[in-house]
Short mmCIF file of C-alpha atoms in Angstrom, two decimals:
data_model
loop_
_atom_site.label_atom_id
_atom_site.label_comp_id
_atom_site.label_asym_id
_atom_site.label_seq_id
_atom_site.Cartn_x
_atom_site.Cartn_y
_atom_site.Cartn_z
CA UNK A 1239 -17.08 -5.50 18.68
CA UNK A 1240 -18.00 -4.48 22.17
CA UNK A 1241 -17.56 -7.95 23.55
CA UNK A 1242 -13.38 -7.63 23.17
CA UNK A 1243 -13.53 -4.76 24.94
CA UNK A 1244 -12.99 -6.54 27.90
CA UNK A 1245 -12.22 -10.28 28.42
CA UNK A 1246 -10.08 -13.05 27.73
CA UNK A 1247 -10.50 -16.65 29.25
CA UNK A 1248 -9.95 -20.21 30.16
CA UNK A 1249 -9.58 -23.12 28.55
CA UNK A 1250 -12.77 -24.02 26.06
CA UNK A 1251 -12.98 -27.65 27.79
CA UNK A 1252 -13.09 -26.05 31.74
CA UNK A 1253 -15.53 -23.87 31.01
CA UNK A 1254 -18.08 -26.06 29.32
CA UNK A 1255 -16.94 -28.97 32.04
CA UNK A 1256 -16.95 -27.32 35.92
CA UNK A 1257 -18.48 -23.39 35.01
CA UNK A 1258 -19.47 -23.42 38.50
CA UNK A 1259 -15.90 -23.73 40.05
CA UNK A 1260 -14.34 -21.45 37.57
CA UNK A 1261 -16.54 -18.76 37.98
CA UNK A 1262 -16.66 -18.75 41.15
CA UNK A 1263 -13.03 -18.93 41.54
CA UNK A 1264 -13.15 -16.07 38.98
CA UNK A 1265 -15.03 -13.76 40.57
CA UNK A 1266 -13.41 -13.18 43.45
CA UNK A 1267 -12.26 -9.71 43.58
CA UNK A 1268 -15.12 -8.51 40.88
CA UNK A 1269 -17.97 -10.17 42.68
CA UNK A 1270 -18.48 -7.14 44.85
CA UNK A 1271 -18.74 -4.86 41.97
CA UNK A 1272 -22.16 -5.19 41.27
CA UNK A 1273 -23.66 -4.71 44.99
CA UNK A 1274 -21.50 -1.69 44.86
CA UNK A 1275 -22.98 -0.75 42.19
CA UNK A 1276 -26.65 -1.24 43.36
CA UNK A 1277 -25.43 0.74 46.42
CA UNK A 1278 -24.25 3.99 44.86
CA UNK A 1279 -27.42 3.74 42.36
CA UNK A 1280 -29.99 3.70 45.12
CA UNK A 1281 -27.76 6.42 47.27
CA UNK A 1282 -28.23 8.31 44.45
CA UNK A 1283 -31.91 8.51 44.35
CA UNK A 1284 -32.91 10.94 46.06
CA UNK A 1285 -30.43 13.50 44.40
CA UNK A 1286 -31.99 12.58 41.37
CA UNK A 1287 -35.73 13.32 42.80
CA UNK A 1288 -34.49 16.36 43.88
CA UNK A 1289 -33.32 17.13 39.89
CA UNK A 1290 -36.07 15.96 38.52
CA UNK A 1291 -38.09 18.90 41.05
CA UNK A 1292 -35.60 21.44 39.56
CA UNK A 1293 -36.27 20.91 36.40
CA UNK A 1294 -40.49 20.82 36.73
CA UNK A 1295 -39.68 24.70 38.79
CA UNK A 1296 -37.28 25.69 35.82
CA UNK A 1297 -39.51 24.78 32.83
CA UNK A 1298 -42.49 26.11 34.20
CA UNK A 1299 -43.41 29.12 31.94
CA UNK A 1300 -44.93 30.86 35.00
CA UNK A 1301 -41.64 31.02 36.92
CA UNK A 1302 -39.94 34.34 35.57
CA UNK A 1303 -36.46 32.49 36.12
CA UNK A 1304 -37.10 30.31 33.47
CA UNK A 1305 -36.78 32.77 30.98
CA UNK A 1306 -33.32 34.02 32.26
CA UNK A 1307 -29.96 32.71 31.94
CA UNK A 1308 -29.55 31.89 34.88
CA UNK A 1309 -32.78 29.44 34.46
CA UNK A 1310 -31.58 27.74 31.55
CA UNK A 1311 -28.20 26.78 32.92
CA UNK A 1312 -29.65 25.45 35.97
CA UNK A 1313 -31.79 23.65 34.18
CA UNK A 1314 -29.47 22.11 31.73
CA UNK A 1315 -27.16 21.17 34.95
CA UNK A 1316 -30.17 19.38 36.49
CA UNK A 1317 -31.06 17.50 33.26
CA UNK A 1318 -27.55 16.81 32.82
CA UNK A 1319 -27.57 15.47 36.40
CA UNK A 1320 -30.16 13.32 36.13
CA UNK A 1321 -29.09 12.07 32.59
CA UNK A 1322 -25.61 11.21 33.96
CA UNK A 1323 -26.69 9.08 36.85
CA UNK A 1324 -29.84 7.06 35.54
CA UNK A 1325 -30.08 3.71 34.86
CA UNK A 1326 -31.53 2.91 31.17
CA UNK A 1327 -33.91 0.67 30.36
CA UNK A 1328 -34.52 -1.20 27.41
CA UNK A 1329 -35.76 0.79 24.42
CA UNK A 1330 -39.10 1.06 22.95
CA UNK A 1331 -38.86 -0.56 19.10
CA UNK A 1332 -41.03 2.86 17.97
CA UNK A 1333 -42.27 1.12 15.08
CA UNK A 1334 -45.76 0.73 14.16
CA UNK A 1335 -45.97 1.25 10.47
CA UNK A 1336 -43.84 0.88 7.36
CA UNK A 1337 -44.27 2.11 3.56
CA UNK A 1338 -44.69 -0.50 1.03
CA UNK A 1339 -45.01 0.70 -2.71
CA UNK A 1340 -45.83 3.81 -1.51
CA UNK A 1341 -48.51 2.71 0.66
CA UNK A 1342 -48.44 3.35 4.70
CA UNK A 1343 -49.01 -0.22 6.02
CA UNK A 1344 -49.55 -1.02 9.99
CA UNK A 1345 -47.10 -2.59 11.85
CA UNK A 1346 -47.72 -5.16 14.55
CA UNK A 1347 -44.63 -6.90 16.72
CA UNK A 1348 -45.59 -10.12 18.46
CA UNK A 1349 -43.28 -12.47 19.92
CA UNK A 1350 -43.55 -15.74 17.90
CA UNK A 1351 -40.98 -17.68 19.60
CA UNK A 1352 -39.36 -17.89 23.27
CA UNK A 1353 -36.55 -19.23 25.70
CA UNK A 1354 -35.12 -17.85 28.61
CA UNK A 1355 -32.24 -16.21 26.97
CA UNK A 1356 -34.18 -14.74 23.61
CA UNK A 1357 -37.56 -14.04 22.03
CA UNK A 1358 -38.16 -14.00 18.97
CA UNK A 1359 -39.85 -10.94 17.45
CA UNK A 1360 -42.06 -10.78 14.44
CA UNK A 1361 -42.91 -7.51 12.05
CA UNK A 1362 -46.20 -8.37 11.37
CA UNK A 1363 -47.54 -5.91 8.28
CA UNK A 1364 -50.94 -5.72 7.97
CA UNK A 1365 -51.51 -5.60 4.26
CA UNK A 1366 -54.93 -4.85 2.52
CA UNK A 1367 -53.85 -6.41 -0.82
CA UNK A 1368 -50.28 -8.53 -1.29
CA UNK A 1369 -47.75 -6.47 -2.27
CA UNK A 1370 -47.13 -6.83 -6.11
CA UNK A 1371 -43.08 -7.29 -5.21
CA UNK A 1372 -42.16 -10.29 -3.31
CA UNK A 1373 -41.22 -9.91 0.81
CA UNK A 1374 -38.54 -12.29 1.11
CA UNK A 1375 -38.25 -13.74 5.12
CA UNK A 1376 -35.45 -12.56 6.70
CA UNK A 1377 -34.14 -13.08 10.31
CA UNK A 1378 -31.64 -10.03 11.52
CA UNK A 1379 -29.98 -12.47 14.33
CA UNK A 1380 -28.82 -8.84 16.78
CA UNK A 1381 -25.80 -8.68 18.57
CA UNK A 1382 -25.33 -10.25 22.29
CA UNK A 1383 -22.60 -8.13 23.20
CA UNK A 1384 -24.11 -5.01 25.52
CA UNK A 1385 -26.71 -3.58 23.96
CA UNK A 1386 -30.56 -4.49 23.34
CA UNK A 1387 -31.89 -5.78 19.51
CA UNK A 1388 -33.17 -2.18 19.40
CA UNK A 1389 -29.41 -1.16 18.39
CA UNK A 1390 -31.08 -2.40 15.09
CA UNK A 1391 -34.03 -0.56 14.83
CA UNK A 1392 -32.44 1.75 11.80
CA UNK A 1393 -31.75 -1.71 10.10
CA UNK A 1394 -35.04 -2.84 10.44
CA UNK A 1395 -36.93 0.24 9.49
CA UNK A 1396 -34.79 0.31 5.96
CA UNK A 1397 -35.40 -3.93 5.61
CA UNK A 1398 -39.08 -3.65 6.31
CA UNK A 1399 -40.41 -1.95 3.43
CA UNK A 1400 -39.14 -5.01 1.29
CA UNK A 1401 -38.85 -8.27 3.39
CA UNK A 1402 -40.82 -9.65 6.41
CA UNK A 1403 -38.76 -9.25 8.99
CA UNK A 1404 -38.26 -11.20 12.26
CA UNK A 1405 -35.46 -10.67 14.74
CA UNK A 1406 -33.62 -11.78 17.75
CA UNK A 1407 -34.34 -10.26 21.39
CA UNK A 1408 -32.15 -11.47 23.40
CA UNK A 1409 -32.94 -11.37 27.42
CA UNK A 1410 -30.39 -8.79 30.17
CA UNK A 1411 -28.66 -12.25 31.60
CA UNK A 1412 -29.59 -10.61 35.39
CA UNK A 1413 -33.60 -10.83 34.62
CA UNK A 1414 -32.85 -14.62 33.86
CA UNK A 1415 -33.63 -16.85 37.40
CA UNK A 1416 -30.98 -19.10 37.87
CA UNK A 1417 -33.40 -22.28 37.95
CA UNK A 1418 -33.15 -21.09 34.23
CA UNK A 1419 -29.39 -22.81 33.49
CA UNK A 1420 -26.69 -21.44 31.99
CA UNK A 1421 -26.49 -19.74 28.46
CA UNK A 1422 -22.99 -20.40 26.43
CA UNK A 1423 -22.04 -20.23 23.11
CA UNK A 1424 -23.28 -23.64 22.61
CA UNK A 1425 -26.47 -22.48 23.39
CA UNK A 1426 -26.46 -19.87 21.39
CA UNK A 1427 -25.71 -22.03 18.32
CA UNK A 1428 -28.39 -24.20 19.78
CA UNK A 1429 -31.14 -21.09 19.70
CA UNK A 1430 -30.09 -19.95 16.17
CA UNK A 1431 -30.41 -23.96 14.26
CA UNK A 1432 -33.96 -24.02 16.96
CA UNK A 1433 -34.87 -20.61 15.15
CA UNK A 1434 -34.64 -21.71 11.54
CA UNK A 1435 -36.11 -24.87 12.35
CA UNK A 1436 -39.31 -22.86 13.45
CA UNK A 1437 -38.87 -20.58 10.37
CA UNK A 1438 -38.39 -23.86 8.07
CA UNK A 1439 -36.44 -23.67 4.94
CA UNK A 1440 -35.46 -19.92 2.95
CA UNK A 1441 -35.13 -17.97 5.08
CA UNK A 1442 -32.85 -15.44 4.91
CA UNK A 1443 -30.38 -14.71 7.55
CA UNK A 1444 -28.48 -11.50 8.39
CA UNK A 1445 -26.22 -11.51 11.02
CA UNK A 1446 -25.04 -7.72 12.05
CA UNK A 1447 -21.38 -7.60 14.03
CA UNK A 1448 -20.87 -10.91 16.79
CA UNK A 1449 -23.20 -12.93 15.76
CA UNK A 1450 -21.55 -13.46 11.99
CA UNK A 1451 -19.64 -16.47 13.82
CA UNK A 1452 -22.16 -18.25 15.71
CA UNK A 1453 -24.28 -17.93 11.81
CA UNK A 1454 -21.80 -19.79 10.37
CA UNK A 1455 -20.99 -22.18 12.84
CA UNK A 1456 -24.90 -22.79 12.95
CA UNK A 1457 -25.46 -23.13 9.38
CA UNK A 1458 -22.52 -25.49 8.76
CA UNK A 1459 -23.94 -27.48 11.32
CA UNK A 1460 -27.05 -27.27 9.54
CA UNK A 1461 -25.34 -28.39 6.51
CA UNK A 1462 -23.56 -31.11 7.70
CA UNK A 1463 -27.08 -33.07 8.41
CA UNK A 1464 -28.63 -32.16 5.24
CA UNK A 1465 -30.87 -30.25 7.50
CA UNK A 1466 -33.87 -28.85 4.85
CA UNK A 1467 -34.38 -25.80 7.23
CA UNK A 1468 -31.12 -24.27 6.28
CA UNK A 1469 -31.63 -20.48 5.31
CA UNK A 1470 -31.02 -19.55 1.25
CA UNK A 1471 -28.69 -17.21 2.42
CA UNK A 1472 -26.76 -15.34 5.08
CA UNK A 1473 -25.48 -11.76 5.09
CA UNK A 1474 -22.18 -11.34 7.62
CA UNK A 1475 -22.36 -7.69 8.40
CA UNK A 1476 -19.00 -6.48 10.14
CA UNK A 1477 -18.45 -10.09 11.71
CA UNK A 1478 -14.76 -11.23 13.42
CA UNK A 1479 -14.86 -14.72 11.65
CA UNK A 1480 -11.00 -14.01 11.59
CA UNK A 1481 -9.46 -11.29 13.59
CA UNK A 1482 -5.97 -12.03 12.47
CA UNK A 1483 -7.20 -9.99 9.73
CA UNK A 1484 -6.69 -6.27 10.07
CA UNK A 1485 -6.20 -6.53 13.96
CA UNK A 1486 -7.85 -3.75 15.82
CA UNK A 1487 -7.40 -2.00 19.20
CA UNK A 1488 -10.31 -4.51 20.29
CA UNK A 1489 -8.93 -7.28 19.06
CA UNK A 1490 -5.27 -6.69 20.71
CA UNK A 1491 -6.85 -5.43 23.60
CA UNK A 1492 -8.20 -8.86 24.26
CA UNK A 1493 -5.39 -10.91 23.50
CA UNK A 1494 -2.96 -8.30 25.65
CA UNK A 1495 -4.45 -9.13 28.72
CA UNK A 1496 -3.89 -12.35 31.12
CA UNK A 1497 -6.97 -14.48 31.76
CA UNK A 1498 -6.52 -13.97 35.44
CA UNK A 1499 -6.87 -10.10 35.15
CA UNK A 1500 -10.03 -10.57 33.23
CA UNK A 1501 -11.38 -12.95 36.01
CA UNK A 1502 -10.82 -10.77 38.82
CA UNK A 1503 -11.98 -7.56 36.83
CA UNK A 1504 -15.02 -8.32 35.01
CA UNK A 1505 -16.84 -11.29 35.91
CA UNK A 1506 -19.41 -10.64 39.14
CA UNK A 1507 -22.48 -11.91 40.47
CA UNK A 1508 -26.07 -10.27 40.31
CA UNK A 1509 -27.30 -9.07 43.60
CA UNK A 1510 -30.84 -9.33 44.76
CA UNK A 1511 -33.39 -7.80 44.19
CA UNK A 1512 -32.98 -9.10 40.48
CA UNK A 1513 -34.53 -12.29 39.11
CA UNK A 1514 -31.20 -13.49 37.96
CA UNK A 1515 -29.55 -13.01 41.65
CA UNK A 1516 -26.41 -14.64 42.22
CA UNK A 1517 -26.54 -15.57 37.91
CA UNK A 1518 -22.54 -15.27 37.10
CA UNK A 1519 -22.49 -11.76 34.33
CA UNK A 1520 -20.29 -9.52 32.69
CA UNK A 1521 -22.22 -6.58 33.93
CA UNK A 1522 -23.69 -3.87 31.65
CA UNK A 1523 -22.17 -1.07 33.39
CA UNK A 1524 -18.53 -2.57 33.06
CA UNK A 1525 -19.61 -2.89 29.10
CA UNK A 1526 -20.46 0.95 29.20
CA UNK A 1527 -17.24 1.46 30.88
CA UNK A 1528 -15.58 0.13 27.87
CA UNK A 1529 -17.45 1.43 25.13
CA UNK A 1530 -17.37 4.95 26.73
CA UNK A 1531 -13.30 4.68 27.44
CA UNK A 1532 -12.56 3.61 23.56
CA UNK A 1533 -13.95 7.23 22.58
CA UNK A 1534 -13.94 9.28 25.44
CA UNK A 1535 -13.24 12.34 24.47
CA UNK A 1536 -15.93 12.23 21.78
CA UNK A 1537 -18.62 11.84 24.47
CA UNK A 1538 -17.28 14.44 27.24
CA UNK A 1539 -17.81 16.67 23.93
CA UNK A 1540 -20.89 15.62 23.22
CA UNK A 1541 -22.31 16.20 26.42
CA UNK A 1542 -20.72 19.50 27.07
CA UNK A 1543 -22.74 20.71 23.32
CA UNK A 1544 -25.81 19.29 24.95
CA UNK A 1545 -25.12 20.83 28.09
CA UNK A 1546 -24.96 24.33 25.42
CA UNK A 1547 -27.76 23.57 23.81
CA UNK A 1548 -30.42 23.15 26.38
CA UNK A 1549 -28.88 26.78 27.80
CA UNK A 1550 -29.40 27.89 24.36
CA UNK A 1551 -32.96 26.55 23.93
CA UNK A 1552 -32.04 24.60 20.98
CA UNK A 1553 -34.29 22.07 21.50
CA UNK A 1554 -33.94 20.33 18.03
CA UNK A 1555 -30.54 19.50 18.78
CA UNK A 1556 -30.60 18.09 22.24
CA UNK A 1557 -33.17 15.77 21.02
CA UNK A 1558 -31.49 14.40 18.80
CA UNK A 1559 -28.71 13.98 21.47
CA UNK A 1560 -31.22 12.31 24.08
CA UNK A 1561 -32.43 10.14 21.43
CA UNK A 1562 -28.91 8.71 20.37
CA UNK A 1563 -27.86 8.41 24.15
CA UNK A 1564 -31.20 6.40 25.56
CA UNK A 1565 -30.03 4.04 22.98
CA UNK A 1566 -26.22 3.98 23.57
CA UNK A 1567 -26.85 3.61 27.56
CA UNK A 1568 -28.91 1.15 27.53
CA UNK A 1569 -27.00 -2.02 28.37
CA UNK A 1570 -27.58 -5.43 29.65
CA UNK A 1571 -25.54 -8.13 31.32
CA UNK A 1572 -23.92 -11.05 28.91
CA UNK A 1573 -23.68 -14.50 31.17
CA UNK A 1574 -20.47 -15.14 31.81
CA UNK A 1575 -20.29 -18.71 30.08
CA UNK A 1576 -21.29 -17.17 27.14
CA UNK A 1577 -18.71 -14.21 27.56
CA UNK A 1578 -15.98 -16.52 28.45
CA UNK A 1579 -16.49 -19.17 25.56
CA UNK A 1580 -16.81 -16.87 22.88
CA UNK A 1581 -13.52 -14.72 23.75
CA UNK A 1582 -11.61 -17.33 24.10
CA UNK A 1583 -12.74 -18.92 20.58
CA UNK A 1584 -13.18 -16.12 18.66
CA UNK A 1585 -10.36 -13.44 19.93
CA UNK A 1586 -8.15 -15.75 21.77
CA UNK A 1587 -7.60 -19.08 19.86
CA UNK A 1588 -9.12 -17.85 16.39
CA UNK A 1589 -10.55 -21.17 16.11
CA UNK A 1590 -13.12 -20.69 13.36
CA UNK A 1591 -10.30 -19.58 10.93
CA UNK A 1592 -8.08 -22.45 12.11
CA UNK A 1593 -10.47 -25.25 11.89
CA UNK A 1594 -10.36 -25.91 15.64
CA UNK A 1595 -14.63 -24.29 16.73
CA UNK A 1596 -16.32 -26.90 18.45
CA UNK A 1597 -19.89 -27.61 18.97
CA UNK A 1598 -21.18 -29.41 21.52
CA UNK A 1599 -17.33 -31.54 20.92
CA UNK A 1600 -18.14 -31.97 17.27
CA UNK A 1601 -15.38 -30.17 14.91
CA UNK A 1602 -17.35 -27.13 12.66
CA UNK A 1603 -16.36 -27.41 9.06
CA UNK A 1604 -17.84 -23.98 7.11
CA UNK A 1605 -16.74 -26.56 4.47
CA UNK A 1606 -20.18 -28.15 4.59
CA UNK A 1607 -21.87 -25.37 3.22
CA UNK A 1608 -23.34 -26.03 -0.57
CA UNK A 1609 -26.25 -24.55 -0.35
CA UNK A 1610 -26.88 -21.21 1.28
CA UNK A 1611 -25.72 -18.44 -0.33
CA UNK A 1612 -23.11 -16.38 0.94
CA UNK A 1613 -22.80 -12.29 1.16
CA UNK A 1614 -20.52 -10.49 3.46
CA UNK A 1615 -20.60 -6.64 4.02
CA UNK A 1616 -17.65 -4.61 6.08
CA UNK A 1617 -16.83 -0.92 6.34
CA UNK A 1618 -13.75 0.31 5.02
CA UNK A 1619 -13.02 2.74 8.58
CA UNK A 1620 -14.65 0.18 11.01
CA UNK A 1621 -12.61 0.29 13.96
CA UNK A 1622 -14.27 -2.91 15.60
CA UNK A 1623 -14.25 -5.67 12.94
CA UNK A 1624 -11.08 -4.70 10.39
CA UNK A 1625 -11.42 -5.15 7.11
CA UNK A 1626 -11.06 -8.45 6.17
CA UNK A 1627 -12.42 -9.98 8.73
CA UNK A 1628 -15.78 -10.76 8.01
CA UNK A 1629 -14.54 -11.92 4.65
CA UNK A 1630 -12.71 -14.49 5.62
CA UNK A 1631 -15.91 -16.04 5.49
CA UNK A 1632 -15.62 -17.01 1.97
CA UNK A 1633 -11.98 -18.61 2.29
CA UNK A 1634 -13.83 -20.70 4.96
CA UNK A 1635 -16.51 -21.61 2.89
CA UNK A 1636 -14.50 -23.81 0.40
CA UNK A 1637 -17.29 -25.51 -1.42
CA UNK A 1638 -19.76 -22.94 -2.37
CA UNK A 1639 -20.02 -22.07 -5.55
CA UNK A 1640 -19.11 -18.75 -6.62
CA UNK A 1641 -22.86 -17.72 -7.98
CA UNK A 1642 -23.92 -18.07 -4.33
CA UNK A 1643 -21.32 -15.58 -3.00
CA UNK A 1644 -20.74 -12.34 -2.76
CA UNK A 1645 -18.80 -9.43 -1.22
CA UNK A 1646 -18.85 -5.68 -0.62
CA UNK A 1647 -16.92 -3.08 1.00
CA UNK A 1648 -18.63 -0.21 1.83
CA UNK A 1649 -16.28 2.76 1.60
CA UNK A 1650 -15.84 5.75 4.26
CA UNK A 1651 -18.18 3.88 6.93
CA UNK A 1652 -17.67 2.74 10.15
CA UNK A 1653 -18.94 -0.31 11.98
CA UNK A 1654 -22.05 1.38 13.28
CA UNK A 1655 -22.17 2.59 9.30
CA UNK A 1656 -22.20 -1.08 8.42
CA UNK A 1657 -25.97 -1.67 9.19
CA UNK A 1658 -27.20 1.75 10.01
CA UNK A 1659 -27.20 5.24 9.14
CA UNK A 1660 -27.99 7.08 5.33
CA UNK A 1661 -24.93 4.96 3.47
CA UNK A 1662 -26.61 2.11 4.69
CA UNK A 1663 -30.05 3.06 3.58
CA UNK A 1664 -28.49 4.15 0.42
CA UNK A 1665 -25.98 2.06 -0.44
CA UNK A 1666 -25.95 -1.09 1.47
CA UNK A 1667 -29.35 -2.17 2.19
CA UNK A 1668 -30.02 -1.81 -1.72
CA UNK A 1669 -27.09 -4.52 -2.18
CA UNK A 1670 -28.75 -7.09 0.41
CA UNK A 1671 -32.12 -6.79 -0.64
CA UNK A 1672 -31.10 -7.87 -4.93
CA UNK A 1673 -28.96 -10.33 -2.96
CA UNK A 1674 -31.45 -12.47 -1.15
CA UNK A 1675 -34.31 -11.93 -3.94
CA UNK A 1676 -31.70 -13.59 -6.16
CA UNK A 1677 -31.06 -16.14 -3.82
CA UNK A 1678 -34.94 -16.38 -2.85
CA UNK A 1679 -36.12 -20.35 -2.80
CA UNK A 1680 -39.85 -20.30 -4.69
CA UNK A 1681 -41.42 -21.83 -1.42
CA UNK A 1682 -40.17 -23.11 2.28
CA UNK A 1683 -37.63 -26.03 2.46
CA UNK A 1684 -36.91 -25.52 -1.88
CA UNK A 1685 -33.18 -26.26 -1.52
CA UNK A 1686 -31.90 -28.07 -4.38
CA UNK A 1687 -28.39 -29.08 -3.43
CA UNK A 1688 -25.43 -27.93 -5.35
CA UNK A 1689 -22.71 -30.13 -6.62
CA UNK A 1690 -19.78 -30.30 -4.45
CA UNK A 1691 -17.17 -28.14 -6.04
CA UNK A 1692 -13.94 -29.77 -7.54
CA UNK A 1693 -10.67 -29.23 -5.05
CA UNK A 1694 -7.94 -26.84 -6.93
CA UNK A 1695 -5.22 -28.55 -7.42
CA UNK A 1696 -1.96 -28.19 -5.71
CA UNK A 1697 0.67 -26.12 -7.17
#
């Protein structure tokens, strides 16, 4: 998970008690980062205006050089340029229809829901007659951990044909004033039980990569109170409920480090002229440091083939290389509470496994879960979350009975295989959907509690 890639941190009680003082105190040999930053991006501008020229002059079928080698390549090298040095923005969704039994059906997305730090999104289908199957509610709760919900918009195109999908958009931490308050993992728990509350009962909640922990925590919350807007089920998709499991390079990566290096390296401050000035972040383009480093030769590569095929004039493949990228680039800022809470209690102190996750001071006990059906999905090469992790889930979950649980291990996938690609469309997304339709409550709030299950005894 992205979020290990950098970070380690303080003690769970300081940073929910005086965030102020310790970020401030941590930030200061990173807080410059970010005007830097700002600085080199707007010396930059006019070198990319002057790119942007070249390649109007090179494309222009009435220049005779752009039919020459020479041309091409300087074309390519100005695209490249440009490519290199922007600053991505927040994907498009690109979804406006969807194919249910065989019919094309109109897609609308509204925003049904709304905080500082997240929207919710709905995929409204515009049906002329109900659909014959049913469209079981489901809420993909997306990753906070770099990159926007549209990560996720394979996922959702596969879900959509057979469920009515809403999501999580969660909101780049620097466009967030600071009048706003702070956003921790608290909070975040705080959104999620808010969300199904506004849902109401059965829904059906899939949690892809780093949010698999705050699901559970929410839920057993949830559970705890006899809350009736529980979901029927959850799906933990490549989640590190327990990262002693199958360690990877992440994972050691973020327990390897001191929490003073992390301090001074990647917490800053946002500089004006961005609504969230002065908000404390773990900037996006420290995040696209690290996910670029972990594979690094992999992307020189892939960037040298574009760089080929644009020379070439194979267009087909370049697109499919810009297409990939304006996703992968696009980044936004995590606030640092939220950063800073969930390393330490997820990577540093394994607290969920050990019994020790806190919300707002009140112990989580996954124990407390009766009702809401369990399904965990991992990828047998995923390099993030190890195998194992995310189903550690069900060892948590003591007292659900095993007809509401389930796993699967998807073989010869890797975590972005987990919720996306043609194994996923083929194989896993299959798997989820019999899931929750056999796990579907007849109507909102339909929960008939289980019995608690007996203990086993000792040996």
């Amino acid at each position: 998970m992205a979020i290990g890639v950098f970070g380690t941190l303080p003690d769970a009680e300081a940073v929910a008690g005086t965030p102020t003082e310790m970020l401030e105190a941590a930030s200061v040999f990173s807080k410059p980062l970010y005007w830097m930053f700002e600085m080199g991006q707007a010396a930059l501008d006019p070198l990319r205006m002057l790119a942007d020229a070249g390649r109007l002059y090179y494309r222009n079928p009435a220049n005779p050089l752009a039919h020459t080698d020479f041309g091409r390549t300087l074309l390519a090298g100005f695209e490249m340029f440009e490519r290199t040095t922007r600053r991505y923005g927040k994907p498009d969704w690109r979804i406006d229809h969807t194919t249910v039994g065989g019919t094309k059906v109109p897609v609308r997305i509204e925003t049904v829901w709304e905080k500082p730090f997240c929207r919710l999104i709905h995929f409204e289908r515009a049906f002329t007659r109900p659909p014959r199957r049913p469209q079981p509610r489901m809420l993909i709760v997306a990753p906070l951990s770099g990159h926007y919900a549209t990560l996720l918009r394979g996922t959702v195109e596969t879900l959509l044909p057979n469920h009515d999908i809403y999501i999580t958009d969660w909101t780049d931490a620097r466009e967030v004033p600071l009048s706003a308050g702070r956003f921790d993992l608290d909070d975040y728990i705080d959104y999620l039980i808010e969300i199904f509350h506004f849902l109401g009962g059965g829904v059906h909640a899939l949690a892809v990569c780093q949010p698999a922990v705050p699901v559970l925590a929410a839920v057993s919350v949830m559970e705890a109170k006899g809350d009736p807007d529980v979901p029927a089920s959850m799906v933990l998709m490549g989640g590190p409920i327990d990262t002693r499991e199958s360690p990877t390079a992440v994972n050691d990566f973020a327990e390897a480090r001191g929490l003073d290096w992390f301090r001074r390296n990647v917490v800053t401050t946002v500089p004006w002229p961005h609504p969230g000035v002065m908000r404390q972040v773990y900037p996006g383009f420290l995040q696209l440091h690290g996910f670029m480093s972990m594979n690094l030769e992999r992307h020189l590569q892939a960037h040298a083939d574009m760089f080929r095929h644009l020379v070439k004039g194979d267009g087909d493949s370049a697109a499919r290389h810009r297409e990939f990228y304006d996703e992968y680039l696009s980044v936004m800022d995590l606030p640092a509470e939220y950063y800073l809470q969930t390393l330490q209690a997820v990577f540093i102190d394994h607290a969920l496994p050990k019994g020790s996750f806190t919300h707002r001071g009140e112990i989580v006990d996954p124990g407390a879960i009766r009702n809401v059906a369990l399904l965990t999905v991992e990828g047998e090469n995923d390099d993030i979350s190890g195998v194992g992790q995310t189903r550690a889930a069900h060892t948590l979950c003591v007292n659900l009975p095993e007809d509401k649980r389930a796993h699967y291990l998807q073989p010869t996938v890797g975590h972005y295989g987990v919720f996306n690609g043609s194994r996923f469309r083929a194989e896993i997304a299959p798997r989820i959907s019999d899931f929750v339709l056999s796990h579907n409550w007849p109507k909102k709030g339909h929960n008939q509690p289980a019995e608690p299950a007996k203990a086993e005894p000792e040996a």
